[in-house]
Amino acid sequence: MFATRYLPFLGRLMIGLPFAMSGLSKLGAYGATSGMIGAAGLPFPPLAFAIAVAAELGGGLLLIAGYRARSVAGALALFSLATALSFHANFADQNQMIHFLKNVMMAGGLLQIAAFGAGALSLDNWRRTGELQADSAIAA
């Protein structure tokens, strides 16, 4: 009961919260973040900044709430891989290699959510069943 009810929520919280916090920190550092995006060679830094904030802050909060978790997790997995390749691909720098692998690991966890859904304590489950419950067998 505990595992099926609470662990998916804890997993979403542990993955979604760092995304949301990163998005919030970017809001307070527009110039620095846009400069870093431009230095990485990405086009249209203001647009990339807006996409990053929307993905991290919006996606993180949606993931925590468990709203459209499969789609959000898939989008965040792609965002994590794109970020890894764009900003952390200098494998000669051990710190960048660690960040690259961190992003790959986050994408792996997000793909688990994309595959298996948000779990019992989620808005997705509430929308489907009308209540928050441990498993779908109880609803039948």
C-alpha positions as a LaTeX table, in Angstrom:
\begin{tabular}{lrrr}
\hline
Residue & $x$ (\AA) & $y$ (\AA) & $z$ (\AA) \\
\hline
Met1 & 0.00 & 0.00 & 0.00 \\
Phe2 & 2.72 & 2.49 & 0.99 \\
Ala3 & 4.83 & 1.78 & $-2.08$ \\
Thr4 & 2.04 & 2.14 & $-4.62$ \\
Arg5 & 0.47 & 5.14 & $-2.91$ \\
Tyr6 & 3.36 & 7.31 & $-1.73$ \\
Leu7 & 6.57 & 6.36 & $-3.59$ \\
Pro8 & 5.42 & 7.64 & $-7.00$ \\
Phe9 & 4.56 & 10.99 & $-5.39$ \\
Leu10 & 7.92 & 11.14 & $-3.60$ \\
Gly11 & 9.68 & 10.34 & $-6.86$ \\
Arg12 & 7.81 & 13.07 & $-8.72$ \\
Leu13 & 8.58 & 15.52 & $-5.91$ \\
Met14 & 12.29 & 14.64 & $-5.90$ \\
Ile15 & 12.56 & 15.08 & $-9.67$ \\
Gly16 & 10.14 & 18.00 & $-10.09$ \\
Leu17 & 11.36 & 20.21 & $-7.24$ \\
Pro18 & 14.89 & 20.79 & $-8.62$ \\
Phe19 & 13.37 & 21.69 & $-11.99$ \\
Ala20 & 10.99 & 24.19 & $-10.38$ \\
Met21 & 13.77 & 25.69 & $-8.25$ \\
Ser22 & 16.03 & 26.05 & $-11.27$ \\
Gly23 & 13.26 & 27.77 & $-13.23$ \\
Leu24 & 12.66 & 30.19 & $-10.35$ \\
Ser25 & 16.37 & 31.01 & $-10.09$ \\
Lys26 & 16.50 & 31.73 & $-13.81$ \\
Leu27 & 13.70 & 34.29 & $-13.41$ \\
Gly28 & 15.97 & 36.26 & $-11.08$ \\
Ala29 & 18.98 & 36.08 & $-13.38$ \\
Tyr30 & 17.74 & 36.91 & $-16.88$ \\
Gly31 & 20.96 & 38.63 & $-18.04$ \\
Ala32 & 23.32 & 35.95 & $-16.77$ \\
Thr33 & 21.17 & 33.11 & $-18.06$ \\
Ser34 & 20.67 & 34.68 & $-21.48$ \\
Gly35 & 24.40 & 35.35 & $-21.68$ \\
Met36 & 25.18 & 31.72 & $-20.88$ \\
Ile37 & 22.70 & 30.56 & $-23.51$ \\
Gly38 & 24.29 & 32.85 & $-26.09$ \\
Ala39 & 27.79 & 31.73 & $-25.09$ \\
Ala40 & 26.76 & 28.13 & $-25.71$ \\
Gly41 & 25.97 & 29.12 & $-29.29$ \\
Leu42 & 22.22 & 28.62 & $-29.12$ \\
Pro43 & 20.15 & 30.95 & $-31.33$ \\
Phe44 & 17.70 & 33.51 & $-29.94$ \\
Pro45 & 18.79 & 33.57 & $-26.27$ \\
Pro46 & 15.64 & 35.45 & $-25.11$ \\
Leu47 & 13.41 & 32.78 & $-26.64$ \\
Ala48 & 15.59 & 29.98 & $-25.26$ \\
Phe49 & 15.39 & 31.66 & $-21.84$ \\
Ala50 & 11.57 & 31.69 & $-21.98$ \\
Ile51 & 11.48 & 28.05 & $-23.07$ \\
Ala52 & 13.87 & 27.05 & $-20.28$ \\
Val53 & 11.83 & 28.85 & $-17.60$ \\
Ala54 & 8.57 & 27.41 & $-18.90$ \\
Ala55 & 9.99 & 23.90 & $-19.08$ \\
Glu56 & 11.69 & 23.99 & $-15.70$ \\
Leu57 & 9.25 & 26.00 & $-13.59$ \\
Gly58 & 6.04 & 24.94 & $-15.33$ \\
Gly59 & 7.12 & 21.37 & $-15.97$ \\
Gly60 & 8.47 & 20.93 & $-12.47$ \\
Leu61 & 5.26 & 22.15 & $-10.84$ \\
Leu62 & 3.06 & 20.07 & $-13.18$ \\
Leu63 & 5.17 & 16.99 & $-12.46$ \\
Ile64 & 4.90 & 17.49 & $-8.70$ \\
Ala65 & 1.13 & 17.86 & $-8.97$ \\
Gly66 & 0.92 & 14.85 & $-11.24$ \\
Tyr67 & $-0.98$ & 16.71 & $-13.94$ \\
Arg68 & $-0.48$ & 15.19 & $-17.39$ \\
Ala69 & 2.57 & 13.60 & $-15.84$ \\
Arg70 & 3.40 & 11.26 & $-18.71$ \\
Ser71 & 3.55 & 14.05 & $-21.28$ \\
Val72 & 5.33 & 16.46 & $-18.93$ \\
Ala73 & 7.89 & 13.81 & $-17.97$ \\
Gly74 & 8.57 & 13.04 & $-21.63$ \\
Ala75 & 9.06 & 16.73 & $-22.41$ \\
Leu76 & 11.36 & 17.20 & $-19.41$ \\
Ala77 & 13.36 & 14.12 & $-20.42$ \\
Leu78 & 13.94 & 15.65 & $-23.86$ \\
Phe79 & 14.77 & 19.01 & $-22.24$ \\
Ser80 & 17.29 & 17.29 & $-19.92$ \\
Leu81 & 19.01 & 15.53 & $-22.81$ \\
Ala82 & 19.09 & 18.71 & $-24.91$ \\
Thr83 & 20.57 & 20.60 & $-21.96$ \\
Ala84 & 23.17 & 17.90 & $-21.43$ \\
Leu85 & 24.26 & 18.05 & $-25.06$ \\
Ser86 & 24.15 & 21.85 & $-25.29$ \\
Phe87 & 25.82 & 22.83 & $-22.03$ \\
His88 & 27.64 & 19.83 & $-20.58$ \\
Ala89 & 29.30 & 18.04 & $-23.52$ \\
Asn90 & 32.88 & 19.06 & $-22.69$ \\
Phe91 & 33.99 & 15.65 & $-21.45$ \\
Ala92 & 37.55 & 16.86 & $-20.88$ \\
Asp93 & 36.16 & 18.78 & $-17.87$ \\
Gln94 & 35.23 & 16.29 & $-15.14$ \\
Asn95 & 32.65 & 18.68 & $-13.67$ \\
Gln96 & 30.88 & 18.92 & $-17.04$ \\
Met97 & 30.98 & 15.13 & $-17.38$ \\
Ile98 & 29.27 & 14.82 & $-13.98$ \\
His99 & 26.58 & 17.31 & $-15.02$ \\
Phe100 & 26.12 & 15.50 & $-18.33$ \\
Leu101 & 25.60 & 12.18 & $-16.53$ \\
Lys102 & 23.27 & 13.84 & $-13.99$ \\
Asn103 & 21.08 & 15.07 & $-16.85$ \\
Val104 & 21.07 & 11.61 & $-18.44$ \\
Met105 & 20.06 & 10.07 & $-15.09$ \\
Met106 & 17.25 & 12.61 & $-14.68$ \\
Ala107 & 16.02 & 11.76 & $-18.16$ \\
Gly108 & 15.99 & 8.08 & $-17.17$ \\
Gly109 & 13.86 & 8.76 & $-14.10$ \\
Leu110 & 11.54 & 10.95 & $-16.13$ \\
Leu111 & 11.13 & 8.20 & $-18.72$ \\
Gln112 & 9.98 & 5.90 & $-15.90$ \\
Ile113 & 7.25 & 8.40 & $-15.08$ \\
Ala114 & 6.39 & 8.69 & $-18.77$ \\
Ala115 & 6.09 & 4.90 & $-18.98$ \\
Phe116 & 4.23 & 4.15 & $-15.74$ \\
Gly117 & 2.30 & 7.34 & $-15.00$ \\
Ala118 & 1.97 & 9.60 & $-11.99$ \\
Gly119 & 0.65 & 7.13 & $-9.44$ \\
Ala120 & $-2.20$ & 7.29 & $-6.96$ \\
Leu121 & $-1.51$ & 10.68 & $-5.37$ \\
Ser122 & $-1.79$ & 12.77 & $-8.50$ \\
Leu123 & $-4.16$ & 15.01 & $-10.36$ \\
Asp124 & $-4.05$ & 12.53 & $-13.25$ \\
Asn125 & $-5.45$ & 9.80 & $-11.00$ \\
Trp126 & $-8.01$ & 12.17 & $-9.49$ \\
Arg127 & $-9.19$ & 13.22 & $-12.96$ \\
Arg128 & $-9.51$ & 9.59 & $-13.99$ \\
Thr129 & $-11.24$ & 8.20 & $-10.89$ \\
Gly130 & $-12.68$ & 11.22 & $-9.10$ \\
Glu131 & $-10.66$ & 10.51 & $-5.95$ \\
Leu132 & $-7.12$ & 9.92 & $-4.78$ \\
Gln133 & $-6.70$ & 6.22 & $-4.09$ \\
Ala134 & $-3.97$ & 3.61 & $-3.81$ \\
Asp135 & $-4.73$ & 1.54 & $-6.89$ \\
Ser136 & $-7.31$ & 1.16 & $-9.61$ \\
Ala137 & $-8.56$ & $-2.18$ & $-8.26$ \\
Ile138 & $-10.22$ & $-0.34$ & $-5.37$ \\
Ala139 & $-12.21$ & 1.82 & $-7.80$ \\
Ala140 & $-13.76$ & $-1.18$ & $-9.56$ \\
\hline
\end{tabular}
